[in-house]
Short mmCIF file of C-alpha atoms in Angstrom, two decimals:
data_model
loop_
_atom_site.label_atom_id
_atom_site.label_comp_id
_atom_site.label_asym_id
_atom_site.label_seq_id
_atom_site.Cartn_x
_atom_site.Cartn_y
_atom_site.Cartn_z
CA MET A 293 0.00 0.00 0.00
CA THR A 294 1.45 3.39 -0.89
CA SER A 295 1.40 6.46 1.29
CA SER A 296 -1.59 7.69 -0.76
CA VAL A 297 -3.89 6.11 1.87
CA PHE A 298 -3.07 9.16 3.98
CA ASP A 299 -4.39 11.41 1.19
CA SER A 300 -7.97 10.30 1.73
CA GLU A 301 -7.91 11.24 5.44
CA ARG A 302 -10.10 14.09 6.66
CA LEU A 303 -8.59 15.33 9.93
CA LEU A 304 -10.79 16.69 12.72
CA PHE A 305 -7.85 18.26 14.56
CA THR A 306 -5.00 20.58 13.60
CA PRO A 307 -1.54 19.01 13.85
CA ALA A 308 1.11 21.32 15.33
CA ASN A 309 4.16 22.52 13.41
CA PRO A 310 7.04 20.80 15.23
CA HIS A 311 9.78 23.17 16.37
CA ASN A 312 13.45 22.60 15.49
CA ASP A 313 14.35 20.58 18.55
CA ALA A 314 11.17 18.43 18.50
CA ILE A 315 11.52 14.82 19.66
CA PRO A 316 11.32 12.40 16.69
CA LEU A 317 8.65 9.84 17.64
CA ILE A 318 7.14 6.91 15.74
CA PHE A 319 3.64 5.82 16.76
CA ALA A 320 2.86 2.35 15.41
CA PHE A 321 -0.16 0.12 15.17
CA PRO A 322 0.95 -3.50 14.74
CA ASN A 323 -1.52 -4.34 11.99
CA GLU A 324 -2.61 -3.03 8.59
CA TYR A 325 -3.60 0.61 8.14
CA THR A 326 -7.29 -0.20 7.57
CA VAL A 327 -7.43 -1.97 10.99
CA GLY A 328 -5.29 0.52 12.90
CA ILE A 329 -7.05 3.65 11.68
CA THR A 330 -10.40 2.15 12.77
CA SER A 331 -9.13 1.95 16.39
CA LEU A 332 -10.51 4.94 18.28
CA GLY A 333 -7.75 4.55 20.89
CA TYR A 334 -5.03 4.74 18.24
CA GLN A 335 -6.65 7.76 16.55
CA VAL A 336 -6.95 9.71 19.80
CA VAL A 337 -3.39 9.00 21.01
CA TRP A 338 -1.96 9.89 17.59
CA ALA A 339 -3.87 13.21 17.53
CA THR A 340 -2.83 13.99 21.13
CA LEU A 341 0.83 13.49 20.20
CA ALA A 342 0.56 15.27 16.84
CA MET A 343 -0.92 18.39 18.46
CA ARG A 344 2.30 18.94 20.46
CA ASP A 345 4.95 21.12 18.85
CA ASP A 346 7.69 19.43 20.90
CA LEU A 347 7.13 16.15 19.00
CA GLN A 348 7.72 15.19 15.36
CA VAL A 349 5.26 12.28 14.94
CA SER A 350 5.34 9.63 12.18
CA ARG A 351 2.81 6.81 11.92
CA LEU A 352 3.77 3.23 11.13
CA PHE A 353 1.56 0.25 10.15
CA THR A 354 2.48 -3.19 8.84
CA ASP A 355 1.62 -2.21 5.25
CA THR A 356 2.32 1.53 5.06
CA GLN A 357 4.09 4.34 6.89
CA GLU A 358 4.69 8.06 6.97
CA GLN A 359 8.27 9.20 6.53
CA ILE A 360 10.24 7.61 9.35
CA PRO A 361 12.92 9.69 11.13
CA ARG A 362 16.50 8.41 10.78
CA GLN A 363 17.11 8.51 14.53
CA PRO A 364 13.78 8.17 16.35
CA GLU A 365 14.05 8.75 20.11
CA ILE A 366 10.71 7.15 21.02
CA LEU A 367 8.77 4.31 19.38
CA GLY A 368 5.26 3.60 20.65
CA PHE A 369 2.86 0.72 19.97
CA SER A 370 -0.89 0.66 20.56
CA MET A 371 -1.83 -2.97 21.27
CA SER A 372 -5.50 -3.98 20.95
CA TRP A 373 -5.16 -7.63 20.05
CA GLU A 374 -2.94 -10.25 21.74
CA LEU A 375 -1.69 -11.97 18.59
CA ASP A 376 -0.38 -8.70 17.16
CA TYR A 377 2.84 -9.34 19.14
CA VAL A 378 4.14 -11.10 15.99
CA ASN A 379 3.72 -7.85 14.05
CA ILE A 380 5.48 -5.93 16.83
CA PHE A 381 8.46 -8.26 16.42
CA ASN A 382 8.41 -7.75 12.62
CA LEU A 383 8.21 -3.96 12.90
CA LEU A 384 11.04 -3.80 15.47
CA GLU A 385 13.25 -5.88 13.18
CA SER A 386 12.37 -3.79 10.12
CA LEU A 387 13.63 -0.73 12.06
CA GLY A 388 16.81 -2.55 13.15
CA ILE A 389 15.79 -2.56 16.84
CA PRO A 390 16.55 -5.61 19.05
CA LEU A 391 13.37 -7.42 20.20
CA ARG A 392 14.35 -7.50 23.85
CA ALA A 393 14.68 -4.30 25.86
CA SER A 394 17.81 -5.69 27.57
CA PHE A 395 19.66 -5.82 24.21
CA ARG A 396 18.99 -2.17 23.34
CA ASN A 397 21.37 0.71 24.03
CA LYS A 398 21.27 4.52 23.93
CA GLN A 399 21.41 4.38 20.09
CA HIS A 400 17.99 2.70 20.04
CA PRO A 401 14.71 4.49 20.67
CA LEU A 402 12.82 4.06 23.93
CA VAL A 403 10.09 1.52 23.09
CA PHE A 404 6.77 2.04 24.85
CA GLY A 405 3.43 0.26 24.61
CA GLY A 406 -0.11 0.94 25.72
CA GLY A 407 -3.67 -0.15 24.96
CA PRO A 408 -6.12 -2.69 26.39
CA VAL A 409 -3.90 -5.79 26.05
CA LEU A 410 -0.93 -4.26 27.87
CA THR A 411 -3.07 -2.58 30.54
CA ALA A 412 -4.73 -5.92 31.35
CA ASN A 413 -1.57 -8.03 31.66
CA PRO A 414 1.69 -6.78 30.16
CA GLU A 415 3.82 -9.58 31.61
CA PRO A 416 4.05 -11.99 28.62
CA PHE A 417 5.31 -8.99 26.60
CA ALA A 418 7.34 -7.32 29.39
CA GLU A 419 10.78 -8.22 27.99
CA PHE A 420 10.03 -6.45 24.69
CA PHE A 421 9.11 -2.99 26.06
CA ASP A 422 11.21 -0.40 27.89
CA VAL A 423 8.09 1.39 29.09
CA ILE A 424 4.43 0.33 29.44
CA LEU A 425 1.60 2.83 30.03
CA LEU A 426 -1.17 1.38 32.20
CA GLY A 427 -4.66 2.79 31.85
CA ASP A 428 -6.31 5.79 30.22
CA GLY A 429 -4.06 7.93 28.05
CA GLU A 430 -5.75 11.29 28.68
CA ASN A 431 -3.33 12.45 31.41
CA LEU A 432 -0.79 9.65 31.28
CA LEU A 433 0.48 10.45 27.79
CA GLY A 434 1.35 14.07 28.52
CA ASN A 435 2.97 13.14 31.84
CA PHE A 436 5.10 10.54 30.05
CA ILE A 437 6.37 12.97 27.37
CA ASP A 438 7.01 15.74 29.96
CA ALA A 439 9.00 13.38 32.21
CA TYR A 440 10.99 12.09 29.21
CA LYS A 441 11.93 15.67 28.25
CA GLU A 442 13.51 16.16 31.70
CA VAL A 443 15.89 13.25 31.09
CA ARG A 444 16.08 13.38 27.30
CA ASN A 445 19.88 13.62 27.25
CA ALA A 446 20.56 11.30 30.20
CA ASP A 447 21.69 7.67 30.01
CA LYS A 448 19.00 5.01 29.65
CA GLU A 449 19.10 3.87 33.30
CA THR A 450 18.50 7.44 34.52
CA GLN A 451 15.68 7.85 32.00
CA LEU A 452 13.90 4.67 33.11
CA LYS A 453 14.25 5.43 36.83
CA ARG A 454 12.78 8.91 36.30
CA LEU A 455 9.89 7.59 34.21
CA ALA A 456 9.11 4.96 36.87
CA GLN A 457 8.16 7.81 39.24
CA VAL A 458 5.24 8.84 37.00
CA PRO A 459 1.94 7.25 38.17
CA GLY A 460 0.79 4.61 35.66
CA ILE A 461 4.20 4.19 34.01
CA TYR A 462 5.51 0.65 34.40
CA ILE A 463 9.16 -0.14 33.65
CA PRO A 464 9.34 -3.97 33.55
CA SER A 465 13.16 -4.11 33.79
CA LEU A 466 13.03 -2.39 37.21
CA TYR A 467 11.13 -5.35 38.75
CA TYR A 468 12.63 -8.71 39.62
CA VAL A 469 10.45 -11.82 39.47
CA GLU A 470 11.47 -14.83 41.55
CA TYR A 471 9.95 -18.29 40.95
CA LYS A 472 9.47 -21.20 43.38
CA THR A 473 10.86 -23.45 40.65
CA LYS A 474 11.73 -22.80 37.00
CA ASP A 475 8.46 -24.33 35.86
CA GLY A 476 6.37 -23.55 38.93
CA GLU A 477 4.53 -20.68 40.60
CA ILE A 478 5.83 -17.17 41.12
CA LYS A 479 7.45 -16.68 44.53
CA SER A 480 7.69 -12.87 44.55
CA ILE A 481 7.78 -9.71 42.41
CA ASN A 482 9.84 -6.82 43.78
CA PRO A 483 11.32 -3.54 42.55
CA ILE A 484 15.11 -3.74 42.12
CA ALA A 485 15.74 -0.50 44.07
CA ALA A 486 14.17 1.32 47.00
CA GLU A 487 13.16 4.39 44.94
CA ILE A 488 11.08 2.31 42.51
CA PRO A 489 7.37 2.05 43.52
CA GLU A 490 6.38 -1.42 44.76
CA VAL A 491 3.02 -1.19 42.97
CA VAL A 492 2.13 0.62 39.73
CA GLN A 493 -1.41 2.00 39.73
CA LYS A 494 -3.44 1.92 36.51
CA GLN A 495 -4.51 5.47 35.60
CA THR A 496 -8.19 6.43 35.35
CA TYR A 497 -9.43 9.51 33.52
CA ARG A 498 -12.41 10.96 35.41
CA GLY A 499 -13.56 13.73 33.09
CA ASN A 500 -16.92 13.74 31.30
CA THR A 501 -15.58 14.59 27.84
CA LEU A 502 -14.89 11.22 26.27
CA SER A 503 -13.16 10.29 23.01
CA ALA A 504 -14.32 10.93 19.46
CA SER A 505 -12.73 10.25 16.08
CA THR A 506 -9.84 12.51 15.11
CA VAL A 507 -9.83 11.29 11.49
CA VAL A 508 -12.42 10.00 9.01
CA THR A 509 -11.36 7.98 5.98
CA GLU A 510 -12.90 5.67 3.37
CA LYS A 511 -9.88 3.37 3.85
CA ALA A 512 -10.93 2.44 7.40
CA ALA A 513 -12.36 -1.05 8.03
CA TRP A 514 -15.64 0.77 8.82
CA GLU A 515 -15.64 3.06 5.83
CA ASN A 516 -15.95 6.81 6.57
CA ILE A 517 -17.19 6.20 10.11
CA PHE A 518 -17.08 8.90 12.77
CA MET A 519 -16.94 7.26 16.21
CA VAL A 520 -18.09 8.77 19.50
CA GLU A 521 -17.46 7.20 22.89
CA VAL A 522 -20.79 7.48 24.73
CA VAL A 523 -19.79 5.64 27.92
CA ARG A 524 -16.60 4.17 29.35
CA SER A 525 -16.62 0.94 31.39
CA CYS A 526 -19.88 -0.83 32.28
CA PRO A 527 -21.97 -0.69 35.45
CA GLU A 528 -23.08 -4.34 35.16
CA MET A 529 -19.83 -5.91 36.44
CA CYS A 530 -20.22 -9.41 35.03
CA ARG A 531 -17.64 -11.44 36.94
CA PHE A 532 -15.61 -12.48 33.87
CA CYS A 533 -15.63 -9.12 32.13
CA LEU A 534 -12.40 -7.24 31.63
CA ALA A 535 -14.20 -4.38 29.85
CA SER A 536 -16.07 -3.69 33.07
CA TYR A 537 -13.66 -4.49 35.93
CA LEU A 538 -10.43 -3.14 34.42
CA THR A 539 -11.94 0.19 33.36
CA LEU A 540 -14.07 1.07 36.40
CA PRO A 541 -15.72 3.36 37.35
CA PHE A 542 -18.54 3.67 34.80
CA ARG A 543 -18.32 7.12 33.18
CA THR A 544 -20.74 8.84 30.82
CA ALA A 545 -19.98 11.61 28.36
CA SER A 546 -21.84 14.87 28.93
CA LEU A 547 -24.62 15.20 26.34
CA GLU A 548 -24.35 18.99 26.01
CA ASN A 549 -20.59 19.44 26.38
CA SER A 550 -19.19 16.30 24.81
CA LEU A 551 -21.56 14.18 22.71
CA ILE A 552 -23.55 16.80 20.77
CA PRO A 553 -20.53 19.01 19.89
CA ALA A 554 -18.57 15.90 18.80
CA ILE A 555 -21.43 14.56 16.66
CA GLU A 556 -21.95 17.96 15.01
CA ARG A 557 -18.24 18.13 14.23
CA GLY A 558 -18.17 14.61 12.78
CA LEU A 559 -21.33 14.87 10.70
CA LYS A 560 -19.87 17.85 8.83
CA VAL A 561 -17.43 15.46 7.15
CA THR A 562 -19.36 12.16 6.93
CA ASN A 563 -22.85 10.71 7.30
CA ARG A 564 -21.77 7.55 9.15
CA LEU A 565 -21.94 7.67 12.93
CA GLY A 566 -20.85 4.98 15.38
CA LEU A 567 -21.83 5.15 19.06
CA LEU A 568 -19.24 3.24 21.10
CA GLY A 569 -19.11 1.84 24.61
CA ALA A 570 -19.61 -1.43 26.46
CA SER A 571 -23.19 -0.49 27.30
CA VAL A 572 -24.20 2.63 25.36
CA THR A 573 -27.93 2.44 26.10
CA GLN A 574 -27.16 2.83 29.82
CA HIS A 575 -26.16 6.44 29.29
CA PRO A 576 -28.63 8.33 31.53
CA GLU A 577 -29.61 10.62 28.63
CA PHE A 578 -29.62 8.00 25.88
CA THR A 579 -33.25 8.77 24.91
CA GLU A 580 -32.35 12.45 24.47
CA LEU A 581 -29.34 11.43 22.39
CA LEU A 582 -31.61 9.37 20.13
CA ASP A 583 -34.00 12.31 19.82
CA TYR A 584 -31.10 14.54 18.82
CA ILE A 585 -29.94 12.09 16.10
CA SER A 586 -33.57 11.70 14.93
CA GLN A 587 -33.80 15.34 13.77
CA PRO A 588 -34.79 15.69 10.09
CA LYS A 589 -31.43 17.38 9.28
CA TYR A 590 -29.76 14.02 10.02
CA ASP A 591 -32.13 11.95 7.87
CA ASP A 592 -29.32 10.67 5.68
CA VAL A 593 -27.12 9.61 8.62
CA ARG A 594 -26.27 5.91 8.90
CA LEU A 595 -26.07 4.91 12.55
CA SER A 596 -24.24 1.98 14.17
CA VAL A 597 -24.51 1.20 17.86
CA ALA A 598 -22.14 -1.05 19.80
CA SER A 599 -23.57 -3.80 22.04
CA VAL A 600 -26.62 -2.66 24.03
CA ARG A 601 -28.10 -3.91 27.27
CA THR A 602 -30.98 -6.30 26.60
CA ASN A 603 -33.68 -4.60 28.68
CA THR A 604 -33.02 -1.23 26.98
CA VAL A 605 -34.08 -2.52 23.53
CA THR A 606 -37.28 -0.55 23.01
CA VAL A 607 -39.40 -0.32 19.87
CA LYS A 608 -38.29 3.33 19.63
CA LEU A 609 -34.60 2.35 19.65
CA ALA A 610 -35.23 -0.29 16.96
CA GLN A 611 -37.22 2.19 14.84
CA THR A 612 -34.49 4.85 15.09
CA LEU A 613 -31.84 2.35 14.05
CA ALA A 614 -33.93 0.86 11.22
CA LYS A 615 -34.57 4.35 9.86
CA ARG A 616 -30.83 5.04 10.07
CA ASP A 617 -29.84 2.10 7.87
CA THR A 618 -29.05 -0.37 10.68
CA ARG A 619 -30.43 -3.84 10.06
CA SER A 620 -29.44 -5.60 13.26
CA LEU A 621 -28.73 -5.13 16.93
CA THR A 622 -26.23 -6.90 19.20
CA ILE A 623 -26.96 -7.97 22.78
CA ALA A 624 -24.85 -10.04 25.16
CA ILE A 625 -26.88 -12.68 26.99
CA GLU A 626 -24.04 -15.09 27.98
CA SER A 627 -26.47 -17.97 28.69
CA GLY A 628 -30.11 -19.02 28.79
CA SER A 629 -29.63 -20.40 32.31
CA ASP A 630 -30.77 -18.35 35.30
CA LYS A 631 -28.30 -20.13 37.56
CA LEU A 632 -25.34 -19.24 35.32
CA ARG A 633 -26.44 -15.66 35.03
CA GLN A 634 -26.49 -15.46 38.84
CA ILE A 635 -22.97 -16.91 38.97
CA ILE A 636 -21.64 -14.28 36.57
CA ASN A 637 -23.79 -11.44 38.01
CA LYS A 638 -25.68 -10.92 34.74
CA LYS A 639 -28.83 -9.17 35.90
CA LEU A 640 -31.03 -10.43 33.11
CA TYR A 641 -34.06 -12.70 32.65
CA ASN A 642 -35.23 -14.77 29.71
CA ASP A 643 -38.45 -12.79 29.34
CA GLU A 644 -36.35 -9.62 28.84
CA ILE A 645 -34.41 -11.35 26.05
CA ILE A 646 -37.69 -12.45 24.42
CA GLN A 647 -39.12 -8.93 24.74
CA ALA A 648 -35.95 -7.45 23.17
CA ALA A 649 -36.47 -9.70 20.13
CA ILE A 650 -40.16 -8.76 19.87
CA ASN A 651 -39.28 -5.03 20.11
CA ALA A 652 -36.44 -5.34 17.57
CA LYS A 653 -38.82 -6.92 15.07
CA ALA A 654 -41.65 -4.46 15.80
CA GLY A 655 -39.25 -1.55 15.26
CA GLY A 656 -38.31 -2.82 11.81
CA LEU A 657 -34.95 -4.53 12.38
CA SER A 658 -34.36 -7.68 10.37
CA SER A 659 -31.90 -9.50 12.64
CA LEU A 660 -30.75 -9.83 16.22
CA LYS A 661 -27.26 -10.98 17.21
CA LEU A 662 -26.91 -12.52 20.64
CA TYR A 663 -23.61 -13.28 22.33
CA GLY A 664 -23.18 -16.29 24.57
CA MET A 665 -20.39 -18.15 26.28
CA ALA A 666 -19.55 -21.81 26.87
CA GLY A 667 -17.48 -23.16 29.74
CA ILE A 668 -18.53 -20.55 32.30
CA PRO A 669 -17.33 -21.62 35.79
CA GLY A 670 -20.08 -23.68 37.45
CA GLU A 671 -21.70 -24.58 34.11
CA GLU A 672 -23.32 -28.03 33.72
CA ALA A 673 -24.97 -29.87 30.83
CA GLU A 674 -28.48 -28.68 31.74
CA ASP A 675 -27.36 -25.05 31.52
CA LEU A 676 -26.60 -25.56 27.84
CA GLU A 677 -29.97 -27.23 27.32
CA GLU A 678 -31.59 -24.14 28.86
CA THR A 679 -29.74 -21.93 26.36
CA VAL A 680 -31.06 -24.04 23.46
CA ALA A 681 -34.62 -23.90 24.86
CA MET A 682 -34.41 -20.14 25.34
CA MET A 683 -33.19 -19.59 21.76
CA GLN A 684 -36.13 -21.66 20.48
CA THR A 685 -38.57 -19.54 22.52
CA VAL A 686 -37.05 -16.31 21.17
CA LYS A 687 -37.40 -17.64 17.62
CA LYS A 688 -41.09 -18.49 18.17
CA ALA A 689 -41.79 -15.11 19.82
CA ALA A 690 -40.37 -13.08 16.92
CA PRO A 691 -40.99 -15.13 13.74
CA GLY A 692 -39.14 -13.82 10.71
CA LEU A 693 -36.43 -12.11 12.77
CA ARG A 694 -33.06 -13.56 11.78
CA LEU A 695 -31.36 -14.88 14.93
CA THR A 696 -27.63 -15.33 15.36
CA LEU A 697 -25.91 -16.70 18.45
CA GLY A 698 -22.21 -15.91 18.54
CA CYS A 699 -20.52 -17.99 21.21
CA SER A 700 -17.08 -17.82 22.76
CA THR A 701 -15.29 -20.00 25.29
CA PHE A 702 -14.84 -18.56 28.79
CA VAL A 703 -11.28 -17.14 29.07
CA PRO A 704 -9.99 -15.97 32.48
CA LYS A 705 -8.94 -12.31 32.51
CA SER A 706 -6.68 -10.44 34.95
CA HIS A 707 -8.21 -7.99 37.46
CA THR A 708 -11.59 -9.83 37.35
CA PRO A 709 -13.06 -12.16 40.01
CA PHE A 710 -12.73 -15.06 37.53
CA GLN A 711 -8.96 -14.62 37.04
CA TRP A 712 -8.40 -17.63 39.30
CA PHE A 713 -10.43 -20.08 37.14
CA GLY A 714 -8.96 -22.05 34.26
CA VAL A 715 -10.54 -22.74 30.87
CA ASN A 716 -13.08 -25.59 30.97
CA LYS A 717 -11.68 -28.59 29.09
CA GLN A 718 -15.24 -29.52 28.04
CA ALA A 719 -15.82 -26.15 26.33
CA GLU A 720 -15.10 -27.35 22.80
CA LYS A 721 -17.62 -30.23 23.17
CA ARG A 722 -20.15 -27.78 24.56
CA LEU A 723 -19.79 -25.49 21.55
CA GLN A 724 -20.40 -28.55 19.34
CA PHE A 725 -23.51 -29.42 21.39
CA LEU A 726 -24.95 -25.94 20.81
CA GLN A 727 -24.13 -26.11 17.10
CA LYS A 728 -25.84 -29.49 16.75
CA ASN A 729 -28.98 -28.34 18.56
CA LEU A 730 -29.40 -24.83 17.18
CA LYS A 731 -28.58 -25.21 13.50
CA PRO A 732 -31.56 -27.45 12.66
CA GLN A 733 -33.82 -24.81 14.29
CA GLY A 734 -32.72 -22.27 11.68
CA ILE A 735 -30.63 -20.34 14.22
CA ASP A 736 -27.32 -19.12 12.86
CA PHE A 737 -24.70 -20.36 15.36
CA ARG A 738 -21.25 -18.80 15.16
CA PRO A 739 -18.72 -20.26 17.58
CA GLU A 740 -15.44 -18.47 18.16
CA SER A 741 -12.40 -20.66 17.58
CA TYR A 742 -11.75 -22.80 20.67
CA ASN A 743 -8.03 -22.98 19.79
CA TRP A 744 -7.81 -19.20 19.66
CA SER A 745 -9.45 -19.09 23.13
CA ILE A 746 -6.64 -21.31 24.44
CA ILE A 747 -3.98 -18.90 23.14
CA GLN A 748 -5.97 -15.97 24.54
CA ALA A 749 -6.06 -17.64 27.98
CA LEU A 750 -2.32 -18.33 27.78
CA LEU A 751 -1.58 -14.68 27.05
CA SER A 752 -4.12 -13.26 29.48
CA ARG A 753 -2.70 -15.31 32.40
CA GLY A 754 0.93 -15.47 31.28
CA ASP A 755 4.03 -14.25 33.08
CA ARG A 756 7.32 -13.02 31.63
CA ARG A 757 8.69 -16.55 31.21
CA LEU A 758 6.49 -16.66 28.09
CA SER A 759 8.81 -14.25 26.23
CA SER A 760 11.03 -17.15 25.04
CA LEU A 761 7.89 -19.04 24.02
CA LEU A 762 6.58 -16.08 21.99
CA GLU A 763 9.89 -15.73 20.14
CA LEU A 764 9.82 -19.44 19.31
CA THR A 765 6.17 -19.57 18.19
CA ARG A 766 6.85 -16.80 15.73
CA ASP A 767 9.68 -18.86 14.22
CA PHE A 768 7.47 -21.96 14.10
CA GLY A 769 4.52 -20.15 12.46
CA ASP A 770 1.43 -18.82 14.17
CA SER A 771 -0.76 -21.88 14.80
CA LEU A 772 -1.79 -23.73 17.96
CA GLY A 773 0.66 -26.43 16.86
CA SER A 774 3.51 -23.92 16.99
CA TYR A 775 2.69 -23.10 20.64
CA LYS A 776 2.65 -26.79 21.55
CA ARG A 777 5.97 -27.31 19.76
CA ALA A 778 7.48 -24.32 21.60
CA PHE A 779 6.25 -25.66 24.99
CA LYS A 780 7.87 -28.99 24.17
CA GLN A 781 11.18 -27.31 23.37
CA LEU A 782 11.11 -25.29 26.62
CA LYS A 783 10.01 -28.23 28.83
CA GLY A 784 11.45 -27.88 32.33
CA GLN A 785 12.37 -24.22 31.77
CA ILE A 786 8.84 -22.79 31.93
CA PRO A 787 5.48 -24.12 33.23
CA ASN A 788 3.40 -26.21 30.82
CA LEU A 789 0.30 -25.12 28.89
CA ASP A 790 -1.98 -26.66 31.54
CA PHE A 791 -0.54 -24.45 34.28
CA TYR A 792 -1.41 -21.26 32.41
CA VAL A 793 -4.63 -22.28 30.67
CA TYR A 794 -6.60 -25.00 32.47
CA ALA A 795 -5.49 -24.89 36.11
CA ASN A 796 -7.66 -23.26 38.76
CA TRP A 797 -5.28 -21.00 40.69
CA SER A 798 -5.33 -20.48 44.43
CA THR A 799 -6.30 -17.06 45.80
CA GLU A 800 -3.10 -17.32 47.89
CA GLN A 801 -0.95 -17.50 44.74
CA VAL A 802 1.25 -14.60 43.58
CA LEU A 803 -0.33 -13.60 40.26
CA PRO A 804 1.87 -12.34 37.37
CA TRP A 805 0.22 -8.88 37.69
CA ASN A 806 0.31 -8.68 41.52
CA HIS A 807 2.49 -5.54 41.37
CA LEU A 808 0.08 -3.80 38.97
CA GLN A 809 -3.00 -2.37 40.66
CA GLY A 810 -6.32 -2.24 38.80
CA PRO A 811 -9.38 -0.29 39.97
CA LEU A 812 -10.34 -2.80 42.70
CA PRO A 813 -8.14 -4.38 45.39
CA GLN A 814 -7.62 -8.15 45.41
CA SER A 815 -9.73 -8.48 48.58
CA THR A 816 -12.80 -7.09 46.72
CA LEU A 817 -12.23 -9.45 43.78
CA ILE A 818 -12.04 -12.40 46.20
CA LYS A 819 -15.33 -11.26 47.80
CA HIS A 820 -16.98 -11.16 44.34
CA LEU A 821 -15.51 -14.60 43.58
CA SER A 822 -17.04 -16.20 46.68
CA GLU A 823 -20.38 -14.51 45.94
CA ALA A 824 -20.27 -16.15 42.48
CA MET A 825 -19.33 -19.55 43.92
CA SER A 826 -22.21 -19.43 46.40
CA HIS A 827 -24.48 -20.07 43.38
CA PHE A 828 -22.64 -23.21 42.26
CA ARG A 829 -24.80 -26.33 42.57
CA SER A 830 -23.77 -28.20 45.71
CA GLY A 831 -21.19 -30.80 44.87
CA SER A 832 -20.60 -29.36 41.41
CA GLU A 833 -16.98 -28.68 40.60
CA VAL A 834 -15.47 -26.35 38.07
CA LYS A 835 -13.95 -28.74 35.60
#
């Protein structure tokens, strides 16, 4: 792809003119341009950096780039997807930078990373970054650049020790991890010097002006879309959910001061609008927002809405979306079993799911996508049967509405009450059971790859011993087989796949991210875990 992709960009901000002594910085997205430019996080960070006159910013993707400085001082990566680590390796090599931070010297740029994957659990990738930014970039980014400027001409050790003092900045090389045995549990994680903080606290932005697109382009994966963040985090707090627990508290953008001005700005350059957030319809003024978008002057606007909470699907919402060129709606139900929904704290009942389908159809939508999960801790065979029965009922209640059930395997995530559970070894069979029972009913069943879930679990619960494994898997090719082959080669030097993926961990165990503090203390997560387990059937074990 040539640099002409940048020509079709319509910017919604004014980049600064860098002054003579500006810091040369590369900001990379480890995937193709069309994927990277559709990431709201990447767009916002890039614009924030490009609006500073003390930085000379160049963008880099796997298939295209802006002009790269000969001697960049800082190289940043925005990481939204675990498996993009392979592309990070490729991009580092293409720039002549050693993969491991410990092999770099003052001649090499300072390599930093941020984004949802690294905020959740940076440890599998810790050896490859000099600096990791944990949490929301709003304040963190500026604090990072300002602190770097203070030590710009110092040696690397001085730079890293200074940056470690900034809240939310994690310098992996300044922490020493000790293991009980080479292939066993972690014994302790400690800073290597007294002046380094023992715990790094994830940063939370508490303002009520949330993010909106800084660029609109036809080359984006969602062509010409202008995205607005309506809410951040989710008030539901489902026990497995990283999007809720890691990003707490739930914040809503101000309608008057944030949402409406942003939408007006965006709709001057495009007629495609995307409302983003884990639970957009729970914005307290969502009805007013819909009314605003329903004005005749926006009749040609095509509207997309991220996942919505089931009991907020009204006929009015469906009508607004249908009129705005949206054919379907997405709701997360997780399961058709009341017991399982109690375990995961999903405050939802089957009749609400049925009503959502009826309302979607009445409002003129042609399809409804539901999201479920197999292998939830405490799940038994009858829970899956209840999901099948519920899907049949929904189909009968809203005949003619196209029903899709997307289904993933439960994957434990850091900083959630379910971080201690392993993946259920029966999950693949359970996905097959759902497929077999739903397809003949004319319900479109779309299971997520079970093998990909295994890799996701490995990376979401991994520690820094996985760095050797990640380097090997890249050499072996990127399949599940390559991970198994790499584990075989490293036998005795690192724990096995079972330890990371399937084992239930003890709440006494030192977790790989114990020195990285999310929004809630461990004691609260343990309380939420025991509340969940109180709903397990007596005698039922998490397999």
